[in-house]
PDB file of C-alpha atoms in Angstrom:
ATOM      1  CA  MET A 147      28.203   1.249   0.300  1.00 63.00           C
ATOM      2  CA  SER A 148      28.282   5.018   0.320  1.00 67.00           C
ATOM      3  CA  ASN A 149      25.315   7.367  -0.046  1.00 85.00           C
ATOM      4  CA  LEU A 150      22.904   5.002   1.705  1.00 95.00           C
ATOM      5  CA  ILE A 151      20.391   6.553   4.087  1.00 97.00           C
ATOM      6  CA  SER A 152      18.864   4.951   7.178  1.00 97.00           C
ATOM      7  CA  ILE A 153      15.146   5.125   7.847  1.00 98.00           C
ATOM      8  CA  GLN A 154      15.871   7.179  10.976  1.00 98.00           C
ATOM      9  CA  LYS A 155      17.789   9.750   8.952  1.00 98.00           C
ATOM     10  CA  ALA A 156      15.015   9.759   6.352  1.00 98.00           C
ATOM     11  CA  VAL A 157      12.241  10.565   8.834  1.00 98.00           C
ATOM     12  CA  ASN A 158      14.415  13.168  10.551  1.00 98.00           C
ATOM     13  CA  ASN A 159      14.945  14.891   7.198  1.00 98.00           C
ATOM     14  CA  PHE A 160      11.209  14.643   6.502  1.00 98.00           C
ATOM     15  CA  LYS A 161      10.439  16.294   9.858  1.00 98.00           C
ATOM     16  CA  THR A 162      12.891  19.142   9.262  1.00 98.00           C
ATOM     17  CA  LEU A 163      11.575  19.949   5.785  1.00 98.00           C
ATOM     18  CA  ILE A 164       7.918  19.894   6.832  1.00 98.00           C
ATOM     19  CA  GLU A 165       8.322  21.841  10.055  1.00 98.00           C
ATOM     20  CA  ASP A 166      10.629  24.480   8.584  1.00 98.00           C
ATOM     21  CA  SER A 167       8.090  25.089   5.816  1.00 98.00           C
ATOM     22  CA  ILE A 168       5.249  25.425   8.347  1.00 98.00           C
ATOM     23  CA  LYS A 169       7.187  27.984  10.382  1.00 98.00           C
ATOM     24  CA  GLU A 170       8.146  29.947   7.278  1.00 97.00           C
ATOM     25  CA  GLY A 171       4.787  30.097   5.528  1.00 97.00           C
ATOM     26  CA  GLY A 172       2.038  28.084   7.158  1.00 97.00           C
ATOM     27  CA  GLU A 173      -0.297  25.872   5.148  1.00 96.00           C
ATOM     28  CA  ASP A 174       0.669  27.238   1.730  1.00 97.00           C
ATOM     29  CA  ALA A 175       4.358  26.645   2.334  1.00 98.00           C
ATOM     30  CA  LYS A 176       3.697  23.172   3.738  1.00 97.00           C
ATOM     31  CA  GLN A 177       1.649  22.219   0.679  1.00 97.00           C
ATOM     32  CA  ALA A 178       4.328  23.603  -1.633  1.00 98.00           C
ATOM     33  CA  MET A 179       6.927  21.518   0.180  1.00 98.00           C
ATOM     34  CA  ILE A 180       4.786  18.378  -0.136  1.00 97.00           C
ATOM     35  CA  ARG A 181       4.195  19.036  -3.855  1.00 97.00           C
ATOM     36  CA  SER A 182       7.947  19.348  -4.354  1.00 97.00           C
ATOM     37  CA  SER A 183       8.237  15.705  -3.167  1.00 97.00           C
ATOM     38  CA  ARG A 184      11.405  16.561  -1.249  1.00 97.00           C
ATOM     39  CA  PRO A 185      10.155  15.143   2.081  1.00 98.00           C
ATOM     40  CA  ILE A 186       8.809  11.840   0.710  1.00 98.00           C
ATOM     41  CA  LEU A 187      11.866  11.301  -1.486  1.00 98.00           C
ATOM     42  CA  ASN A 188      13.806  10.675   1.719  1.00 98.00           C
ATOM     43  CA  LEU A 189      11.660   7.580   2.241  1.00 98.00           C
ATOM     44  CA  HIS A 190      12.234   6.537  -1.366  1.00 98.00           C
ATOM     45  CA  GLU A 191      15.971   6.687  -0.769  1.00 98.00           C
ATOM     46  CA  ALA A 192      15.651   4.723   2.478  1.00 98.00           C
ATOM     47  CA  VAL A 193      13.791   1.951   0.627  1.00 98.00           C
ATOM     48  CA  LYS A 194      16.430   1.878  -2.105  1.00 98.00           C
ATOM     49  CA  SER A 195      19.156   1.804   0.543  1.00 98.00           C
ATOM     50  CA  GLU A 196      17.547  -1.227   2.192  1.00 98.00           C
ATOM     51  CA  LEU A 197      17.402  -2.976  -1.176  1.00 98.00           C
ATOM     52  CA  ARG A 198      21.119  -2.362  -1.677  1.00 97.00           C
ATOM     53  CA  LYS A 199      21.906  -3.635   1.830  1.00 97.00           C
ATOM     54  CA  ALA A 200      19.910  -6.769   0.992  1.00 97.00           C
ATOM     55  CA  GLY A 201      22.181  -7.434  -1.968  1.00 96.00           C
ATOM     56  CA  ILE A 202      20.221  -5.969  -4.883  1.00 97.00           C
ATOM     57  CA  ALA A 203      22.622  -4.636  -7.509  1.00 96.00           C
ATOM     58  CA  LYS A 204      22.299  -0.896  -8.034  1.00 95.00           C
ATOM     59  CA  ASP A 205      21.661  -1.334 -11.766  1.00 95.00           C
ATOM     60  CA  PHE A 206      18.410  -3.185 -11.017  1.00 96.00           C
ATOM     61  CA  ILE A 207      16.911  -0.395  -8.876  1.00 97.00           C
ATOM     62  CA  PHE A 208      14.776   2.310 -10.505  1.00 97.00           C
ATOM     63  CA  PRO A 209      15.017   5.191 -10.112  1.00 97.00           C
ATOM     64  CA  PRO A 210      18.703   4.804  -9.238  1.00 96.00           C
ATOM     65  CA  LEU A 211      19.924   5.825  -5.798  1.00 96.00           C
ATOM     66  CA  ASN A 212      19.855   9.596  -5.233  1.00 95.00           C
ATOM     67  CA  SER A 213      17.782  10.158  -8.355  1.00 96.00           C
ATOM     68  CA  ARG A 214      14.066  10.742  -8.830  1.00 95.00           C
ATOM     69  CA  THR A 215      14.031   9.587 -12.456  1.00 94.00           C
ATOM     70  CA  PRO A 216      13.360   7.463 -14.375  1.00 95.00           C
ATOM     71  CA  GLU A 217      10.307   5.965 -12.693  1.00 96.00           C
ATOM     72  CA  LEU A 218       8.995   2.901 -14.505  1.00 97.00           C
ATOM     73  CA  LYS A 219       5.481   3.301 -15.914  1.00 97.00           C
ATOM     74  CA  LEU A 220       4.009  -0.170 -15.566  1.00 97.00           C
ATOM     75  CA  ALA A 221       0.772  -1.307 -17.176  1.00 96.00           C
ATOM     76  CA  GLY A 222      -1.864  -3.190 -15.239  1.00 95.00           C
ATOM     77  CA  SER A 223      -5.311  -4.262 -16.361  1.00 93.00           C
ATOM     78  CA  ARG A 224      -6.843  -0.792 -16.018  1.00 92.00           C
ATOM     79  CA  LYS A 225      -4.125   1.822 -16.243  1.00 94.00           C
ATOM     80  CA  GLN A 226      -0.459   2.596 -16.615  1.00 95.00           C
ATOM     81  CA  LYS A 227       1.160   4.246 -13.620  1.00 96.00           C
ATOM     82  CA  LYS A 228       4.645   5.309 -12.637  1.00 97.00           C
ATOM     83  CA  GLN A 229       5.932   3.299  -9.686  1.00 98.00           C
ATOM     84  CA  ASP A 230       7.884   4.955  -6.878  1.00 98.00           C
ATOM     85  CA  VAL A 231      10.624   2.318  -6.629  1.00 98.00           C
ATOM     86  CA  CYS A 232      11.139  -0.796  -8.740  1.00 98.00           C
ATOM     87  CA  VAL A 233      13.510  -3.726  -8.772  1.00 97.00           C
ATOM     88  CA  VAL A 234      13.714  -4.946 -12.344  1.00 94.00           C
ATOM     89  CA  PRO A 235      14.435  -8.527 -13.405  1.00 88.00           C
ATOM     90  CA  ASN A 236      17.452  -9.766 -15.286  1.00 84.00           C
ATOM     91  CA  HIS A 237      15.164 -10.149 -18.257  1.00 77.00           C
ATOM     92  CA  LYS A 238      14.788  -8.201 -21.481  1.00 84.00           C
ATOM     93  CA  LYS A 239      11.764  -5.988 -21.866  1.00 87.00           C
ATOM     94  CA  ALA A 240       9.563  -6.684 -24.869  1.00 87.00           C
ATOM     95  CA  GLU A 241       7.230  -4.030 -26.247  1.00 90.00           C
ATOM     96  CA  GLN A 242       3.616  -5.175 -26.290  1.00 91.00           C
ATOM     97  CA  ILE A 243       0.414  -3.640 -27.643  1.00 90.00           C
ATOM     98  CA  LEU A 244      -2.356  -4.196 -25.116  1.00 84.00           C
ATOM     99  CA  GLU A 245      -5.423  -5.827 -26.599  1.00 83.00           C
ATOM    100  CA  GLU A 246      -8.320  -5.368 -24.200  1.00 78.00           C
ATOM    101  CA  GLY A 247      -9.962  -3.179 -21.597  1.00 76.00           C
ATOM    102  CA  LEU A 248      -9.263   0.471 -20.926  1.00 82.00           C
ATOM    103  CA  LEU A 249      -5.706   0.146 -22.231  1.00 85.00           C
ATOM    104  CA  GLN A 250      -6.634  -1.426 -25.562  1.00 84.00           C
ATOM    105  CA  ASP A 251      -4.151  -0.389 -28.295  1.00 85.00           C
ATOM    106  CA  ILE A 252      -1.836   1.241 -25.745  1.00 88.00           C
ATOM    107  CA  VAL A 253       1.848   0.371 -26.124  1.00 91.00           C
ATOM    108  CA  ASP A 254       3.437  -1.252 -23.070  1.00 91.00           C
ATOM    109  CA  GLU A 255       7.175  -0.769 -23.512  1.00 93.00           C
ATOM    110  CA  PHE A 256       8.045  -3.491 -20.993  1.00 95.00           C
ATOM    111  CA  GLY A 257       5.684  -6.362 -21.776  1.00 94.00           C
ATOM    112  CA  GLU A 258       3.833  -8.690 -19.444  1.00 95.00           C
ATOM    113  CA  MET A 259       6.712 -11.030 -18.579  1.00 95.00           C
ATOM    114  CA  PHE A 260       9.071  -8.194 -17.624  1.00 96.00           C
ATOM    115  CA  THR A 261       6.311  -6.447 -15.642  1.00 97.00           C
ATOM    116  CA  GLU A 262       5.356  -9.570 -13.704  1.00 97.00           C
ATOM    117  CA  ARG A 263       8.969 -10.107 -12.688  1.00 97.00           C
ATOM    118  CA  THR A 264       9.419  -6.519 -11.522  1.00 98.00           C
ATOM    119  CA  ILE A 265       9.042  -5.698  -7.828  1.00 98.00           C
ATOM    120  CA  ALA A 266       6.946  -2.530  -7.543  1.00 98.00           C
ATOM    121  CA  ILE A 267       7.046  -0.532  -4.307  1.00 98.00           C
ATOM    122  CA  ASN A 268       4.831   2.451  -3.606  1.00 97.00           C
ATOM    123  CA  ILE A 269       5.513   4.924  -0.815  1.00 98.00           C
ATOM    124  CA  ARG A 270       2.974   7.268   0.763  1.00 96.00           C
ATOM    125  CA  SER A 271       2.606   9.424   3.836  1.00 96.00           C
ATOM    126  CA  GLN A 272      -0.184  10.972   5.851  1.00 94.00           C
ATOM    127  CA  ILE A 273       0.778  13.533   8.469  1.00 95.00           C
ATOM    128  CA  SER A 274      -2.462  15.484   8.998  1.00 92.00           C
ATOM    129  CA  SER A 275      -6.206  15.128   8.328  1.00 89.00           C
ATOM    130  CA  ILE A 276      -5.712  11.427   8.958  1.00 88.00           C
ATOM    131  CA  GLN A 277      -9.379  10.708   9.653  1.00 86.00           C
ATOM    132  CA  LYS A 278     -10.739  12.781   6.775  1.00 85.00           C
ATOM    133  CA  ASN A 279      -8.560  11.252   4.077  1.00 81.00           C
ATOM    134  CA  PHE A 280      -8.489   7.636   5.230  1.00 90.00           C
ATOM    135  CA  ASP A 281     -11.138   6.097   2.969  1.00 90.00           C
ATOM    136  CA  THR A 282      -9.890   7.777  -0.207  1.00 90.00           C
ATOM    137  CA  LEU A 283      -6.250   6.884   0.381  1.00 90.00           C
ATOM    138  CA  TYR A 284      -7.018   3.316   1.450  1.00 94.00           C
ATOM    139  CA  GLU A 285      -9.148   2.701  -1.633  1.00 95.00           C
ATOM    140  CA  ARG A 286      -6.376   4.108  -3.819  1.00 94.00           C
ATOM    141  CA  THR A 287      -3.860   1.821  -2.138  1.00 96.00           C
ATOM    142  CA  THR A 288      -5.898  -1.335  -2.741  1.00 97.00           C
ATOM    143  CA  SER A 289      -6.916  -0.365  -6.277  1.00 97.00           C
ATOM    144  CA  GLU A 290      -3.282  -0.065  -7.340  1.00 97.00           C
ATOM    145  CA  ALA A 291      -2.573  -3.583  -6.120  1.00 98.00           C
ATOM    146  CA  ILE A 292      -5.643  -4.880  -7.964  1.00 98.00           C
ATOM    147  CA  ASN A 293      -4.613  -3.116 -11.172  1.00 97.00           C
ATOM    148  CA  LEU A 294      -1.219  -4.836 -11.405  1.00 97.00           C
ATOM    149  CA  HIS A 295      -2.121  -8.202  -9.860  1.00 98.00           C
ATOM    150  CA  ASP A 296      -5.104  -8.568 -12.183  1.00 96.00           C
ATOM    151  CA  ARG A 297      -2.768  -8.520 -15.167  1.00 95.00           C
ATOM    152  CA  CYS A 298       0.256 -10.101 -13.463  1.00 96.00           C
ATOM    153  CA  PRO A 299      -0.908 -12.381 -10.608  1.00 98.00           C
ATOM    154  CA  LYS A 300       2.608 -13.507  -9.650  1.00 97.00           C
ATOM    155  CA  MET A 301       3.909  -9.956  -9.353  1.00 98.00           C
ATOM    156  CA  CYS A 302       5.422  -8.941  -6.003  1.00 98.00           C
ATOM    157  CA  MET A 303       4.273  -5.580  -4.695  1.00 98.00           C
ATOM    158  CA  GLY A 304       5.280  -3.597  -1.639  1.00 98.00           C
ATOM    159  CA  GLU A 305       3.665  -0.668   0.139  1.00 98.00           C
ATOM    160  CA  VAL A 306       5.324   1.693   2.620  1.00 98.00           C
ATOM    161  CA  TYR A 307       2.726   3.888   4.312  1.00 97.00           C
ATOM    162  CA  MET A 308       3.963   6.394   6.867  1.00 97.00           C
ATOM    163  CA  ILE A 309       1.571   7.984   9.342  1.00 96.00           C
ATOM    164  CA  ALA A 310       2.305  10.693  11.871  1.00 96.00           C
ATOM    165  CA  VAL A 311       1.136   9.692  15.346  1.00 96.00           C
ATOM    166  CA  PRO A 312       0.270  12.160  16.770  1.00 95.00           C
ATOM    167  CA  GLU A 313      -0.697  14.036  13.630  1.00 95.00           C
ATOM    168  CA  TYR A 314       0.091  17.664  12.876  1.00 97.00           C
ATOM    169  CA  ASP A 315      -2.683  20.114  13.811  1.00 96.00           C
ATOM    170  CA  ASP A 316      -4.161  21.693  10.664  1.00 94.00           C
ATOM    171  CA  LYS A 317      -5.467  24.784  12.452  1.00 95.00           C
ATOM    172  CA  ALA A 318      -2.085  25.516  13.997  1.00 97.00           C
ATOM    173  CA  ILE A 319      -0.366  25.021  10.640  1.00 97.00           C
ATOM    174  CA  ARG A 320      -2.489  27.828   9.179  1.00 96.00           C
ATOM    175  CA  GLN A 321      -0.987  30.060  11.875  1.00 97.00           C
ATOM    176  CA  SER A 322       2.543  28.880  11.006  1.00 98.00           C
ATOM    177  CA  LYS A 323       2.782  26.905  14.238  1.00 97.00           C
ATOM    178  CA  VAL A 324       3.948  23.323  14.741  1.00 98.00           C
ATOM    179  CA  VAL A 325       1.425  21.721  17.090  1.00 97.00           C
ATOM    180  CA  PHE A 326       0.270  18.116  17.395  1.00 97.00           C
ATOM    181  CA  LYS A 327      -3.224  16.771  18.023  1.00 95.00           C
ATOM    182  CA  LYS A 328      -4.154  14.369  20.772  1.00 93.00           C
ATOM    183  CA  VAL A 329      -3.955  10.776  19.565  1.00 91.00           C
ATOM    184  CA  SER A 330      -7.194   8.912  18.912  1.00 91.00           C
ATOM    185  CA  GLN A 331      -6.574   5.291  19.881  1.00 93.00           C
ATOM    186  CA  ALA A 332      -9.630   4.168  17.904  1.00 92.00           C
ATOM    187  CA  LEU A 333      -8.432   5.851  14.709  1.00 91.00           C
ATOM    188  CA  PHE A 334      -4.922   4.536  15.146  1.00 92.00           C
ATOM    189  CA  LEU A 335      -6.188   0.979  15.679  1.00 94.00           C
ATOM    190  CA  LYS A 336      -8.263   1.362  12.519  1.00 94.00           C
ATOM    191  CA  TYR A 337      -5.093   2.104  10.558  1.00 95.00           C
ATOM    192  CA  ILE A 338      -3.235  -0.884  11.974  1.00 95.00           C
ATOM    193  CA  LYS A 339      -6.095  -3.311  11.326  1.00 95.00           C
ATOM    194  CA  SER A 340      -6.686  -1.940   7.828  1.00 96.00           C
ATOM    195  CA  PHE A 341      -3.077  -2.409   6.757  1.00 97.00           C
ATOM    196  CA  GLN A 342      -2.882  -5.816   8.403  1.00 97.00           C
ATOM    197  CA  ALA A 343      -5.797  -6.773   6.146  1.00 97.00           C
ATOM    198  CA  ILE A 344      -3.825  -6.082   2.956  1.00 98.00           C
ATOM    199  CA  ASN A 345      -0.467  -7.452   4.109  1.00 98.00           C
ATOM    200  CA  ASN A 346       1.321 -10.731   3.344  1.00 97.00           C
ATOM    201  CA  ARG A 347      -0.403 -11.846   0.146  1.00 98.00           C
ATOM    202  CA  LYS A 348       0.225 -15.563  -0.266  1.00 94.00           C
ATOM    203  CA  GLY A 349      -0.394 -17.527  -3.435  1.00 92.00           C
ATOM    204  CA  ILE A 350      -1.211 -16.056  -6.821  1.00 95.00           C
ATOM    205  CA  GLU A 351      -4.805 -17.077  -7.514  1.00 93.00           C
ATOM    206  CA  LYS A 352      -6.689 -14.472  -5.474  1.00 95.00           C
ATOM    207  CA  ASN A 353      -6.494 -11.550  -3.034  1.00 97.00           C
ATOM    208  CA  PHE A 354      -5.332  -9.179  -5.759  1.00 98.00           C
ATOM    209  CA  TYR A 355      -6.076  -6.245  -3.412  1.00 98.00           C
ATOM    210  CA  LYS A 356      -3.299  -7.343  -1.061  1.00 98.00           C
ATOM    211  CA  TYR A 357       0.400  -6.561  -1.167  1.00 98.00           C
ATOM    212  CA  GLU A 358       3.104  -9.148  -0.798  1.00 98.00           C
ATOM    213  CA  LYS A 359       4.506  -6.931   1.962  1.00 98.00           C
ATOM    214  CA  VAL A 360       3.302  -3.785   3.697  1.00 98.00           C
ATOM    215  CA  CYS A 361       5.191  -1.523   6.074  1.00 98.00           C
ATOM    216  CA  LEU A 362       3.047   0.761   8.215  1.00 98.00           C
ATOM    217  CA  LEU A 363       5.692   3.227   9.315  1.00 98.00           C
ATOM    218  CA  ILE A 364       4.433   4.770  12.553  1.00 97.00           C
ATOM    219  CA  VAL A 365       6.346   7.938  13.425  1.00 98.00           C
ATOM    220  CA  ASP A 366       6.079  10.407  16.298  1.00 97.00           C
ATOM    221  CA  PHE A 367       7.290  13.695  14.826  1.00 98.00           C
ATOM    222  CA  SER A 368       6.632  15.547  18.073  1.00 97.00           C
ATOM    223  CA  LYS A 369       9.874  14.053  19.367  1.00 97.00           C
ATOM    224  CA  SER A 370      13.395  15.031  18.307  1.00 96.00           C
ATOM    225  CA  PRO A 371      14.747  12.957  16.741  1.00 97.00           C
ATOM    226  CA  ALA A 372      11.517  11.579  15.308  1.00 98.00           C
ATOM    227  CA  LYS A 373      10.551   8.294  16.952  1.00 98.00           C
ATOM    228  CA  ILE A 374       9.776   5.213  14.857  1.00 98.00           C
ATOM    229  CA  TYR A 375       7.605   2.609  16.574  1.00 96.00           C
ATOM    230  CA  ASN A 376       8.623  -0.994  16.025  1.00 93.00           C
ATOM    231  CA  THR A 377       6.816  -2.976  18.722  1.00 93.00           C
ATOM    232  CA  ASN A 378       3.474  -3.208  20.481  1.00 92.00           C
ATOM    233  CA  ALA A 379       5.220  -2.615  23.802  1.00 93.00           C
ATOM    234  CA  GLU A 380       6.402   0.799  22.611  1.00 95.00           C
ATOM    235  CA  LEU A 381       2.898   1.725  21.456  1.00 95.00           C
ATOM    236  CA  ILE A 382       1.333   0.641  24.749  1.00 93.00           C
ATOM    237  CA  LYS A 383       3.964   2.485  26.784  1.00 94.00           C
ATOM    238  CA  ASP A 384       3.199   5.754  24.971  1.00 94.00           C
ATOM    239  CA  GLY A 385      -0.569   5.289  25.223  1.00 92.00           C
ATOM    240  CA  LEU A 386      -1.164   4.835  21.509  1.00 93.00           C
ATOM    241  CA  ILE A 387      -2.981   1.513  21.869  1.00 93.00           C
ATOM    242  CA  PRO A 388      -4.768  -0.033  24.879  1.00 92.00           C
ATOM    243  CA  GLU A 389      -2.852  -2.464  27.069  1.00 91.00           C
ATOM    244  CA  ASP A 390      -5.288  -5.253  26.175  1.00 90.00           C
ATOM    245  CA  SER A 391      -5.054  -4.624  22.429  1.00 89.00           C
ATOM    246  CA  THR A 392      -4.815  -7.724  20.233  1.00 86.00           C
ATOM    247  CA  VAL A 393      -3.294  -5.979  17.212  1.00 89.00           C
ATOM    248  CA  ASP A 394       0.314  -6.771  16.388  1.00 89.00           C
ATOM    249  CA  ILE A 395       2.474  -4.375  14.385  1.00 94.00           C
ATOM    250  CA  SER A 396       5.443  -6.724  14.065  1.00 94.00           C
ATOM    251  CA  GLU A 397       4.362  -7.950  10.614  1.00 95.00           C
ATOM    252  CA  LEU A 398       4.085  -4.331   9.448  1.00 97.00           C
ATOM    253  CA  SER A 399       7.521  -3.296  10.682  1.00 97.00           C
ATOM    254  CA  TRP A 400      10.248  -1.632   8.646  1.00 98.00           C
ATOM    255  CA  SER A 401      12.762  -4.327   9.558  1.00 96.00           C
ATOM    256  CA  LYS A 402      10.674  -7.054   7.912  1.00 97.00           C
ATOM    257  CA  PHE A 403       9.626  -5.121   4.825  1.00 98.00           C
ATOM    258  CA  VAL A 404      12.465  -5.611   2.342  1.00 98.00           C
ATOM    259  CA  PRO A 405      13.681  -9.045   3.544  1.00 98.00           C
ATOM    260  CA  GLU A 406      10.231 -10.644   3.385  1.00 98.00           C
ATOM    261  CA  LEU A 407       9.323  -8.965   0.091  1.00 98.00           C
ATOM    262  CA  LEU A 408      12.497 -10.352  -1.475  1.00 98.00           C
ATOM    263  CA  GLU A 409      11.863 -13.751   0.113  1.00 98.00           C
ATOM    264  CA  THR A 410       8.427 -13.951  -1.500  1.00 98.00           C
ATOM    265  CA  TYR A 411       9.936 -12.945  -4.836  1.00 97.00           C
ATOM    266  CA  SER A 412      12.528 -15.719  -4.569  1.00 96.00           C
ATOM    267  CA  GLU A 413       9.824 -18.266  -3.775  1.00 96.00           C
ATOM    268  CA  ARG A 414       7.915 -17.320  -6.926  1.00 96.00           C
ATOM    269  CA  PHE A 415      10.681 -16.713  -9.423  1.00 93.00           C
ATOM    270  CA  GLY A 416      13.867 -18.142  -7.923  1.00 85.00           C
ATOM    271  CA  LYS A 417      16.935 -16.141  -6.998  1.00 70.00           C
TER     272      LYS A 417
END
């Protein structure tokens, strides 16, 4: 399979794009780079690559590999939203006019059955201002799961959330410098516990705020190449969590994300 990208290559590319923009033009250039989506699209491609490695036919992945369009605009109970990466079912879409709620009289080009059998994966990143933006981003993450699960309870959803640990220093960025803040163990533990709380949704009757699988992608961009953390032992060794910590990142790891998401899908809909 050609043109597939590893997660290591993806985060290295992300690091290069962000840091080059900071050095060239400070905060404005960094924000322009983020708005271009070029850094985060590397993670999109890594997710799609993992799906291909897991045996998903390329024609069922949207957007296709090495393309940013078309994104599927799926309808939930409250809103329609474009999804970052989707795996569509071998099932015909059927246009449907929604009959209730905020989307009453809106045309859903896919229909409920097609939507429920689509795997929707959203991909986000937070590399600075991690404390300030946590509540807003976490609420947005859970609300998107609620929106689709409320309409399609059997639907399988995935979330890849990358955080920079340590995070980039906002003040230094404004001076076009790449500097990293000291890690707050308490804040970092808050992230791990929060994403553990919305991971591994089992059953279809409740817990609409959860995802069938979450990957909390923990990356140290201060190292070259960027370092991806996969185990508690690595986090403890680098002083990111206390030695007596009871949190476990194994269920949030990249290696488990696609296989377990597809496993849950097979349990609900068959292969």
